[in-house]
mmCIF file of C-alpha atoms and ligand atoms in Angstrom:
data_model
loop_
_atom_site.group_PDB
_atom_site.id
_atom_site.type_symbol
_atom_site.label_atom_id
_atom_site.label_comp_id
_atom_site.label_asym_id
_atom_site.label_seq_id
_atom_site.Cartn_x
_atom_site.Cartn_y
_atom_site.Cartn_z
ATOM 1 C CA MET Z 23 -16.414 -14.189 -0.891
ATOM 2 C CA ILE Z 24 -15.114 -13.618 -4.403
ATOM 3 C CA ILE Z 25 -15.501 -9.965 -5.373
ATOM 4 C CA SER Z 26 -14.546 -7.547 -8.150
ATOM 5 C CA GLY Z 27 -11.505 -5.975 -6.528
ATOM 6 C CA VAL Z 28 -10.576 -4.637 -3.117
ATOM 7 C CA GLN Z 29 -12.189 -1.411 -4.250
ATOM 8 C CA GLN Z 30 -15.595 -3.113 -4.345
ATOM 9 C CA ALA Z 31 -14.920 -4.668 -0.952
ATOM 10 C CA LEU Z 32 -14.157 -1.255 0.518
ATOM 11 C CA ASP Z 33 -17.282 0.208 -1.022
ATOM 12 C CA CYS Z 34 -19.391 -2.652 0.296
ATOM 13 C CA ALA Z 35 -17.882 -2.415 3.804
ATOM 14 C CA ALA Z 36 -18.334 1.351 3.876
ATOM 15 C CA HIS Z 37 -22.003 1.169 2.896
ATOM 16 C CA LEU Z 38 -22.808 -1.676 5.260
ATOM 17 C CA LEU Z 39 -20.819 -0.658 8.320
ATOM 18 C CA LEU Z 40 -20.470 3.119 8.344
ATOM 19 C CA ASP Z 41 -22.849 5.986 8.950
ATOM 20 C CA ALA Z 42 -22.199 9.620 8.098
ATOM 21 C CA GLY Z 43 -19.872 11.130 10.678
ATOM 22 C CA ASP Z 44 -18.368 7.811 11.792
ATOM 23 C CA PRO Z 45 -14.631 8.114 12.450
ATOM 24 C CA VAL Z 46 -12.380 5.893 10.328
ATOM 25 C CA TRP Z 47 -8.704 5.589 11.197
ATOM 26 C CA MET Z 48 -6.415 5.532 8.198
ATOM 27 C CA GLU Z 49 -2.682 5.113 7.938
ATOM 28 C CA GLU Z 50 -0.923 8.427 7.246
ATOM 29 C CA PRO Z 51 0.297 8.419 4.511
ATOM 30 C CA GLY Z 52 -2.133 5.863 3.126
ATOM 31 C CA TYR Z 53 -4.118 4.459 0.229
ATOM 32 C CA PRO Z 54 -6.271 7.143 -1.449
ATOM 33 C CA GLY Z 55 -8.525 4.491 -3.009
ATOM 34 C CA ALA Z 56 -9.794 3.669 0.489
ATOM 35 C CA ALA Z 57 -10.126 7.263 1.678
ATOM 36 C CA VAL Z 58 -12.275 8.202 -1.290
ATOM 37 C CA VAL Z 59 -14.752 5.416 -0.487
ATOM 38 C CA PHE Z 60 -14.995 6.292 3.212
ATOM 39 C CA ARG Z 61 -15.468 9.972 2.388
ATOM 40 C CA ALA Z 62 -18.210 9.080 -0.104
ATOM 41 C CA VAL Z 63 -20.383 7.698 2.720
ATOM 42 C CA GLY Z 64 -19.690 10.770 4.866
ATOM 43 C CA ALA Z 65 -17.251 9.070 7.268
ATOM 44 C CA LYS Z 66 -14.640 11.175 8.989
ATOM 45 C CA ILE Z 67 -11.053 10.300 8.029
ATOM 46 C CA CYS Z 68 -8.795 10.292 11.106
ATOM 47 C CA PRO Z 69 -5.139 10.090 9.956
ATOM 48 C CA VAL Z 70 -2.879 8.002 12.200
ATOM 49 C CA PRO Z 71 0.917 8.108 11.733
ATOM 50 C CA VAL Z 72 2.900 5.079 10.577
ATOM 51 C CA ASP Z 73 6.205 4.200 12.267
ATOM 52 C CA SER Z 74 8.674 1.366 11.738
ATOM 53 C CA GLU Z 75 6.098 -1.133 13.127
ATOM 54 C CA GLY Z 76 3.154 0.014 11.012
ATOM 55 C CA LEU Z 77 0.093 2.010 12.120
ATOM 56 C CA ASN Z 78 1.051 3.652 15.408
ATOM 57 C CA LEU Z 79 -1.805 2.672 17.697
ATOM 58 C CA GLU Z 80 -0.682 4.782 20.657
ATOM 59 C CA ALA Z 81 -0.230 7.869 18.485
ATOM 60 C CA GLY Z 82 -3.748 7.281 17.160
ATOM 61 C CA GLN Z 83 -5.176 7.019 20.678
ATOM 62 C CA ARG Z 84 -3.405 10.260 21.645
ATOM 63 C CA ARG Z 85 -4.490 12.100 18.512
ATOM 64 C CA TRP Z 86 -8.119 10.950 18.635
ATOM 65 C CA PRO Z 87 -8.762 10.462 22.382
ATOM 66 C CA ARG Z 88 -12.506 11.057 22.321
ATOM 67 C CA GLN Z 89 -13.368 9.315 19.077
ATOM 68 C CA ARG Z 90 -13.508 5.564 19.046
ATOM 69 C CA PRO Z 91 -13.155 4.631 15.379
ATOM 70 C CA ARG Z 92 -15.935 2.616 13.811
ATOM 71 C CA LEU Z 93 -13.417 1.118 11.388
ATOM 72 C CA ILE Z 94 -9.634 0.987 11.000
ATOM 73 C CA TYR Z 95 -8.192 0.528 7.516
ATOM 74 C CA VAL Z 96 -4.679 -0.998 7.464
ATOM 75 C CA THR Z 97 -2.189 -2.562 5.013
ATOM 76 C CA PRO Z 98 -0.127 -4.578 7.544
ATOM 77 C CA ALA Z 99 1.715 -6.943 5.156
ATOM 78 C CA HIS Z 100 3.242 -4.069 3.233
ATOM 79 C CA GLN Z 101 2.105 -0.613 4.230
ATOM 80 C CA PHE Z 102 0.933 1.474 1.318
ATOM 81 C CA PRO Z 103 2.934 3.590 0.439
ATOM 82 C CA LEU Z 104 5.849 3.391 2.937
ATOM 83 C CA GLY Z 105 6.419 -0.371 2.603
ATOM 84 C CA VAL Z 106 6.631 -1.106 6.361
ATOM 85 C CA THR Z 107 5.569 -4.559 7.619
ATOM 86 C CA MET Z 108 3.445 -4.347 10.775
ATOM 87 C CA SER Z 109 5.222 -6.111 13.651
ATOM 88 C CA LEU Z 110 3.599 -9.052 15.416
ATOM 89 C CA ARG Z 111 3.547 -7.054 18.667
ATOM 90 C CA ARG Z 112 1.647 -4.200 16.985
ATOM 91 C CA ARG Z 113 -0.745 -6.646 15.316
ATOM 92 C CA LEU Z 114 -1.643 -8.210 18.645
ATOM 93 C CA SER Z 115 -2.119 -4.809 20.327
ATOM 94 C CA LEU Z 116 -4.300 -3.594 17.483
ATOM 95 C CA LEU Z 117 -6.468 -6.721 17.620
ATOM 96 C CA GLU Z 118 -6.854 -6.508 21.382
ATOM 97 C CA TRP Z 119 -7.751 -2.837 21.256
ATOM 98 C CA ALA Z 120 -10.239 -3.417 18.399
ATOM 99 C CA ARG Z 121 -11.860 -6.192 20.412
ATOM 100 C CA ARG Z 122 -12.211 -4.016 23.516
ATOM 101 C CA SER Z 123 -13.434 -0.959 21.637
ATOM 102 C CA LYS Z 124 -15.717 -2.895 19.258
ATOM 103 C CA THR Z 125 -13.963 -1.537 16.201
ATOM 104 C CA ILE Z 126 -13.799 -3.322 12.851
ATOM 105 C CA ILE Z 127 -10.427 -3.697 11.159
ATOM 106 C CA PHE Z 128 -10.297 -3.739 7.361
ATOM 107 C CA GLU Z 129 -7.078 -5.592 6.449
ATOM 108 C CA ASP Z 130 -6.003 -4.829 2.873
ATOM 109 C CA ASP Z 131 -3.529 -7.536 1.824
ATOM 110 C CA TYR Z 132 -3.151 -6.194 -1.718
ATOM 111 C CA ASP Z 133 0.363 -7.446 -2.632
ATOM 112 C CA SER Z 134 1.748 -9.690 0.108
ATOM 113 C CA GLU Z 135 2.761 -12.395 -2.425
ATOM 114 C CA TYR Z 136 5.759 -10.349 -3.544
ATOM 115 C CA ARG Z 137 8.051 -10.503 -0.536
ATOM 116 C CA TYR Z 138 11.797 -10.584 -1.233
ATOM 117 C CA SER Z 139 13.260 -10.607 2.271
ATOM 118 C CA GLY Z 140 12.147 -10.657 5.894
ATOM 119 C CA ARG Z 141 9.798 -13.287 7.256
ATOM 120 C CA PRO Z 142 6.077 -12.955 6.494
ATOM 121 C CA ILE Z 143 4.018 -12.411 9.641
ATOM 122 C CA PRO Z 144 0.564 -14.015 10.053
ATOM 123 C CA ALA Z 145 -2.275 -11.870 8.767
ATOM 124 C CA LEU Z 146 -4.387 -10.012 11.340
ATOM 125 C CA GLN Z 147 -7.272 -12.160 10.148
ATOM 126 C CA GLY Z 148 -5.353 -15.326 11.048
ATOM 127 C CA LEU Z 149 -4.567 -13.986 14.516
ATOM 128 C CA ASP Z 150 -8.074 -12.681 15.155
ATOM 129 C CA ARG Z 151 -9.966 -14.569 17.889
ATOM 130 C CA ALA Z 152 -12.701 -11.982 18.323
ATOM 131 C CA ALA Z 153 -14.076 -11.802 14.756
ATOM 132 C CA VAL Z 154 -13.189 -8.143 14.267
ATOM 133 C CA VAL Z 155 -11.202 -8.410 11.009
ATOM 134 C CA ILE Z 156 -12.390 -8.136 7.418
ATOM 135 C CA PHE Z 157 -9.597 -9.413 5.185
ATOM 136 C CA ALA Z 158 -9.274 -8.502 1.499
ATOM 137 C CA GLY Z 159 -6.754 -9.877 -0.996
ATOM 138 C CA SER Z 160 -6.541 -9.031 -4.687
ATOM 139 C CA PHE Z 161 -5.376 -10.557 -7.972
ATOM 140 C CA THR Z 162 -4.660 -7.050 -9.294
ATOM 141 C CA ASP Z 163 -0.968 -6.879 -8.433
ATOM 142 C CA VAL Z 164 -0.276 -10.602 -8.440
ATOM 143 C CA LEU Z 165 -1.857 -11.289 -11.863
ATOM 144 C CA PHE Z 166 -3.233 -8.212 -13.628
ATOM 145 C CA PRO Z 167 -5.539 -5.282 -12.792
ATOM 146 C CA ALA Z 168 -7.989 -5.803 -15.685
ATOM 147 C CA LEU Z 169 -9.049 -9.162 -14.219
ATOM 148 C CA ARG Z 170 -11.022 -7.381 -11.467
ATOM 149 C CA LEU Z 171 -11.066 -10.378 -9.140
ATOM 150 C CA ALA Z 172 -10.339 -10.316 -5.426
ATOM 151 C CA TYR Z 173 -11.410 -12.217 -2.308
ATOM 152 C CA LEU Z 174 -12.804 -11.250 1.020
ATOM 153 C CA VAL Z 175 -12.894 -13.087 4.350
ATOM 154 C CA VAL Z 176 -15.532 -11.611 6.649
ATOM 155 C CA PRO Z 177 -16.460 -12.487 10.254
ATOM 156 C CA SER Z 178 -19.291 -15.015 10.345
ATOM 157 C CA ASP Z 179 -21.789 -12.601 11.935
ATOM 158 C CA VAL Z 180 -21.649 -10.299 8.894
ATOM 159 C CA VAL Z 181 -21.465 -12.929 6.122
ATOM 160 C CA ASP Z 182 -25.200 -12.666 5.442
ATOM 161 C CA ILE Z 183 -25.274 -8.890 5.046
ATOM 162 C CA PHE Z 184 -22.210 -8.925 2.788
ATOM 163 C CA ALA Z 185 -23.713 -11.719 0.683
ATOM 164 C CA ALA Z 186 -27.026 -9.860 0.469
ATOM 165 C CA ALA Z 187 -25.285 -6.645 -0.585
ATOM 166 C CA GLU Z 188 -23.367 -8.535 -3.272
ATOM 167 C CA SER Z 189 -26.518 -10.170 -4.579
ATOM 168 C CA VAL Z 190 -28.385 -6.866 -4.949
ATOM 169 C CA SER Z 191 -25.457 -5.093 -6.614
ATOM 170 C CA THR Z 192 -23.211 -7.127 -8.927
ATOM 171 C CA HIS Z 193 -24.747 -10.605 -8.202
ATOM 172 C CA HIS Z 194 -21.249 -12.023 -8.654
ATOM 173 C CA PRO Z 195 -18.055 -11.324 -10.594
ATOM 174 C CA PRO Z 196 -17.994 -13.007 -14.049
ATOM 175 C CA LEU Z 197 -18.207 -16.770 -13.533
ATOM 176 C CA ILE Z 198 -16.171 -17.675 -16.620
ATOM 177 C CA ASP Z 199 -13.210 -15.623 -15.363
ATOM 178 C CA GLN Z 200 -13.590 -17.219 -11.925
ATOM 179 C CA ALA Z 201 -13.624 -20.734 -13.411
ATOM 180 C CA ILE Z 202 -10.523 -20.031 -15.507
ATOM 181 C CA LEU Z 203 -8.693 -18.563 -12.514
ATOM 182 C CA CYS Z 204 -9.757 -21.536 -10.416
ATOM 183 C CA ASP Z 205 -8.197 -23.959 -12.955
ATOM 184 C CA PHE Z 206 -5.129 -21.725 -13.201
ATOM 185 C CA ILE Z 207 -4.645 -22.025 -9.442
ATOM 186 C CA SER Z 208 -5.530 -25.692 -9.009
ATOM 187 C CA GLU Z 209 -3.302 -26.823 -11.919
ATOM 188 C CA GLY Z 210 -0.298 -25.145 -10.275
ATOM 189 C CA HIS Z 211 0.198 -22.322 -12.815
ATOM 190 C CA PHE Z 212 -0.545 -19.592 -10.296
ATOM 191 C CA ALA Z 213 2.088 -20.748 -7.801
ATOM 192 C CA ARG Z 214 4.625 -21.039 -10.652
ATOM 193 C CA HIS Z 215 3.710 -17.572 -11.898
ATOM 194 C CA VAL Z 216 4.182 -16.027 -8.443
ATOM 195 C CA ARG Z 217 7.527 -17.791 -8.001
ATOM 196 C CA ARG Z 218 8.793 -16.667 -11.409
ATOM 197 C CA MET Z 219 7.584 -13.100 -10.983
ATOM 198 C CA ARG Z 220 9.033 -12.867 -7.475
ATOM 199 C CA GLU Z 221 12.463 -13.804 -8.873
ATOM 200 C CA LEU Z 222 12.136 -11.396 -11.789
ATOM 201 C CA TYR Z 223 10.984 -8.479 -9.619
ATOM 202 C CA ALA Z 224 13.713 -9.160 -7.042
ATOM 203 C CA GLU Z 225 16.249 -9.025 -9.892
ATOM 204 C CA ARG Z 226 14.801 -5.720 -11.131
ATOM 205 C CA LEU Z 227 14.880 -4.336 -7.609
ATOM 206 C CA SER Z 228 18.553 -5.200 -7.228
ATOM 207 C CA VAL Z 229 19.262 -3.530 -10.603
ATOM 208 C CA LEU Z 230 17.462 -0.404 -9.392
ATOM 209 C CA ILE Z 231 19.411 -0.350 -6.132
ATOM 210 C CA GLU Z 232 22.719 -0.826 -7.933
ATOM 211 C CA LEU Z 233 21.970 1.901 -10.477
ATOM 212 C CA ALA Z 234 20.745 4.245 -7.758
ATOM 213 C CA GLY Z 235 24.012 3.687 -5.887
ATOM 214 C CA GLU Z 236 25.953 4.654 -9.032
ATOM 215 C CA ARG Z 237 23.865 7.572 -10.190
ATOM 216 C CA LEU Z 238 21.484 8.903 -7.534
ATOM 217 C CA THR Z 239 23.722 9.214 -4.468
ATOM 218 C CA GLY Z 240 23.213 12.624 -2.885
ATOM 219 C CA LEU Z 241 19.940 13.068 -4.805
ATOM 220 C CA LEU Z 242 17.732 10.191 -3.719
ATOM 221 C CA GLU Z 243 18.023 7.481 -1.102
ATOM 222 C CA ILE Z 244 16.232 4.137 -1.425
ATOM 223 C CA PRO Z 245 15.585 2.436 1.936
ATOM 224 C CA ALA Z 246 15.735 -1.360 2.326
ATOM 225 C CA VAL Z 247 12.869 -2.840 0.285
ATOM 226 C CA GLU Z 248 11.301 -6.045 1.624
ATOM 227 C CA ALA Z 249 8.302 -6.453 -0.653
ATOM 228 C CA GLY Z 250 6.058 -5.060 -3.358
ATOM 229 C CA LEU Z 251 6.222 -3.659 -6.848
ATOM 230 C CA ARG Z 252 7.251 -0.104 -5.986
ATOM 231 C CA THR Z 253 9.265 1.630 -3.325
ATOM 232 C CA VAL Z 254 9.322 4.870 -1.462
ATOM 233 C CA CYS Z 255 12.567 6.860 -1.694
ATOM 234 C CA TRP Z 256 13.781 9.922 0.122
ATOM 235 C CA LEU Z 257 14.938 13.076 -1.613
ATOM 236 C CA GLN Z 258 18.260 14.545 -0.550
ATOM 237 C CA GLY Z 259 19.807 17.983 -0.725
ATOM 238 C CA GLY Z 260 16.643 20.007 -0.164
ATOM 239 C CA ILE Z 261 14.889 18.850 -3.354
ATOM 240 C CA LEU Z 262 11.110 19.096 -3.000
ATOM 241 C CA ALA Z 263 8.976 16.169 -4.149
ATOM 242 C CA GLU Z 264 6.402 18.008 -6.300
ATOM 243 C CA ARG Z 265 9.197 19.870 -8.056
ATOM 244 C CA ALA Z 266 11.118 16.632 -8.527
ATOM 245 C CA ALA Z 267 8.048 14.945 -10.072
ATOM 246 C CA ARG Z 268 7.561 17.836 -12.516
ATOM 247 C CA ALA Z 269 11.244 17.824 -13.475
ATOM 248 C CA ALA Z 270 11.216 14.020 -13.920
ATOM 249 C CA ALA Z 271 8.071 14.191 -16.116
ATOM 250 C CA LYS Z 272 9.970 16.444 -18.539
ATOM 251 C CA TYR Z 273 12.449 13.589 -18.923
ATOM 252 C CA ASP Z 274 9.619 11.111 -19.423
ATOM 253 C CA VAL Z 275 9.978 9.472 -15.992
ATOM 254 C CA GLU Z 276 6.866 9.071 -13.855
ATOM 255 C CA VAL Z 277 7.358 9.369 -10.097
ATOM 256 C CA VAL Z 278 4.676 10.150 -7.521
ATOM 257 C CA PRO Z 279 5.311 12.590 -4.655
ATOM 258 C CA LEU Z 280 4.555 10.934 -1.336
ATOM 259 C CA GLU Z 281 2.552 13.923 -0.135
ATOM 260 C CA ARG Z 282 -0.236 12.913 -2.547
ATOM 261 C CA TYR Z 283 -0.956 10.050 -0.137
ATOM 262 C CA ALA Z 284 -1.225 12.297 2.934
ATOM 263 C CA TYR Z 285 -4.539 13.332 4.488
ATOM 264 C CA GLY Z 286 -3.332 15.594 7.249
ATOM 265 C CA ARG Z 287 -0.478 17.968 7.731
ATOM 266 C CA ALA Z 288 2.247 15.334 8.076
ATOM 267 C CA LYS Z 289 3.790 15.667 4.634
ATOM 268 C CA ARG Z 290 6.942 13.645 4.028
ATOM 269 C CA ASN Z 291 9.328 14.645 1.300
ATOM 270 C CA GLY Z 292 9.658 11.459 -0.718
ATOM 271 C CA LEU Z 293 8.811 9.878 -4.052
ATOM 272 C CA MET Z 294 7.296 6.572 -5.095
ATOM 273 C CA LEU Z 295 9.294 4.666 -7.709
ATOM 274 C CA GLY Z 296 7.915 1.635 -9.528
ATOM 275 C CA PHE Z 297 10.476 -1.007 -10.451
ATOM 276 C CA ALA Z 298 8.620 -4.266 -11.178
ATOM 277 C CA ALA Z 299 7.033 -3.389 -14.525
ATOM 278 C CA VAL Z 300 10.243 -2.243 -16.240
ATOM 279 C CA ASP Z 301 13.183 -4.290 -17.504
ATOM 280 C CA ALA Z 302 16.843 -3.598 -16.747
ATOM 281 C CA ARG Z 303 17.355 -1.458 -19.865
ATOM 282 C CA GLU Z 304 14.391 0.754 -19.070
ATOM 283 C CA LEU Z 305 15.502 0.971 -15.450
ATOM 284 C CA ARG Z 306 18.925 2.190 -16.580
ATOM 285 C CA ARG Z 307 17.340 4.799 -18.824
ATOM 286 C CA GLY Z 308 14.909 5.859 -16.085
ATOM 287 C CA VAL Z 309 17.583 6.229 -13.413
ATOM 288 C CA GLU Z 310 19.817 8.226 -15.773
ATOM 289 C CA GLN Z 311 16.961 10.560 -16.763
ATOM 290 C CA LEU Z 312 15.811 10.948 -13.183
ATOM 291 C CA ALA Z 313 19.356 11.804 -12.096
ATOM 292 C CA ARG Z 314 19.568 14.499 -14.780
ATOM 293 C CA ALA Z 315 16.193 15.926 -13.743
ATOM 294 C CA LEU Z 316 17.154 16.045 -10.065
ATOM 295 C CA GLU Z 317 20.588 17.526 -10.791
ATOM 296 C CA GLU Z 318 18.879 20.352 -12.641
ATOM 297 C CA ILE Z 319 16.769 21.368 -9.657
ATOM 298 C CA ARG Z 320 19.182 20.548 -6.833
ATOM 299 C CA GLN Z 321 20.272 23.560 -4.789
ATOM 300 C CA PRO Z 322 23.874 24.310 -5.785
ATOM 301 C CA LEU Z 323 26.287 23.300 -3.022
ATOM 302 C CA LYS Z 324 27.504 26.309 -1.129
ATOM 303 C CA THR Z 325 31.156 27.146 -1.691
ATOM 304 C CA PRO Z 326 33.206 28.443 1.258
ATOM 305 C CA ALA Z 327 33.032 31.906 -0.351
ATOM 306 C CA ASP Z 328 29.175 31.796 -0.312
ATOM 307 C CA ARG Z 329 29.175 31.110 3.398
ATOM 308 C CA LEU Z 330 31.161 34.226 4.234
HETATM 309 C C1 LIG W 571 -3.291 -0.397 -1.236
HETATM 310 C C2 LIG W 571 -4.018 -1.081 -2.347
HETATM 311 N N1 LIG W 571 -5.132 -1.758 -2.058
HETATM 312 C C3 LIG W 571 -5.786 -2.425 -3.035
HETATM 313 C C4 LIG W 571 -5.338 -2.435 -4.330
HETATM 314 C C5 LIG W 571 -6.025 -3.279 -5.355
HETATM 315 O O1 LIG W 571 -7.333 -2.909 -5.504
HETATM 316 P P1 LIG W 571 -8.240 -3.697 -6.538
HETATM 317 O O2 LIG W 571 -8.306 -5.129 -6.109
HETATM 318 O O3 LIG W 571 -9.557 -2.988 -6.459
HETATM 319 O O4 LIG W 571 -7.624 -3.539 -7.900
HETATM 320 C C6 LIG W 571 -4.221 -1.716 -4.686
HETATM 321 C C7 LIG W 571 -3.783 -1.691 -6.092
HETATM 322 O O5 LIG W 571 -2.676 -1.451 -6.447
HETATM 323 C C8 LIG W 571 -3.531 -1.027 -3.668
HETATM 324 O O6 LIG W 571 -2.416 -0.326 -3.956
#
């Protein structure tokens, strides 16, 4: 199905598949745009931690032993916001468990086109033999957000109810925009655009990493970035994320504390930094300003005399 954004797909899935009180597993930290939709239909958000392989299925089973989720929302290609790629092993376990427990998986593939390193792993939807996966991809990050076009692959037994819901709500996303996008893809412009942008964003990422090495060491650490338009980074030296964001805003740099993406108590002290939308000059200015902001609020290093 062609739809008006992943947001509409989430809203549609929530209304069609969830009843008030139904448990929904969400990655912790995770995408607030999904949580808000599930909460709006009265579902119960069950946060599940994310480790280096993506959503930690076993931790979820331990944390929510008596509540089989009705739906699991995941971003396996590039976890939002931590950037982890779900391993093949975890994907297969998740699919098998969803099949056995009759749970639906909502796979949000919002920005998988921008991968700079590491091999892409097949989507859950492509590995699914039990028709338990709803797959959503978007043109928001890969083209532009104002387009409001996305696509949805749903299991065949729910195609009719999704199509009916679409026809009684929006009917369809604007057909002229769809036709133009269709030509854009079939004439090869889309593939060229993705290739060009991937190179440009990879270049900007390497500029960010180089500048961070020069100017942010001891203040902020950027982990290896495999994909996406933004990255998580970890604050050093006892600097707290909310304080860092306020200090950075005074220097006209926008960073988002990671804790804003947490639902439960597991708050991690990190920031989200965008790098794809800014050129090298702006990146240099941003890193310099951010460094100044963080230096201002960093705890002064203890001198030997202080320790006595
Ligand atoms: C995790 C996640 N899902 C989905 C989207 C895109 O949603 P939509 O297609 O409604 O613009 C975004 C946008 O950045 C996102 O970060």
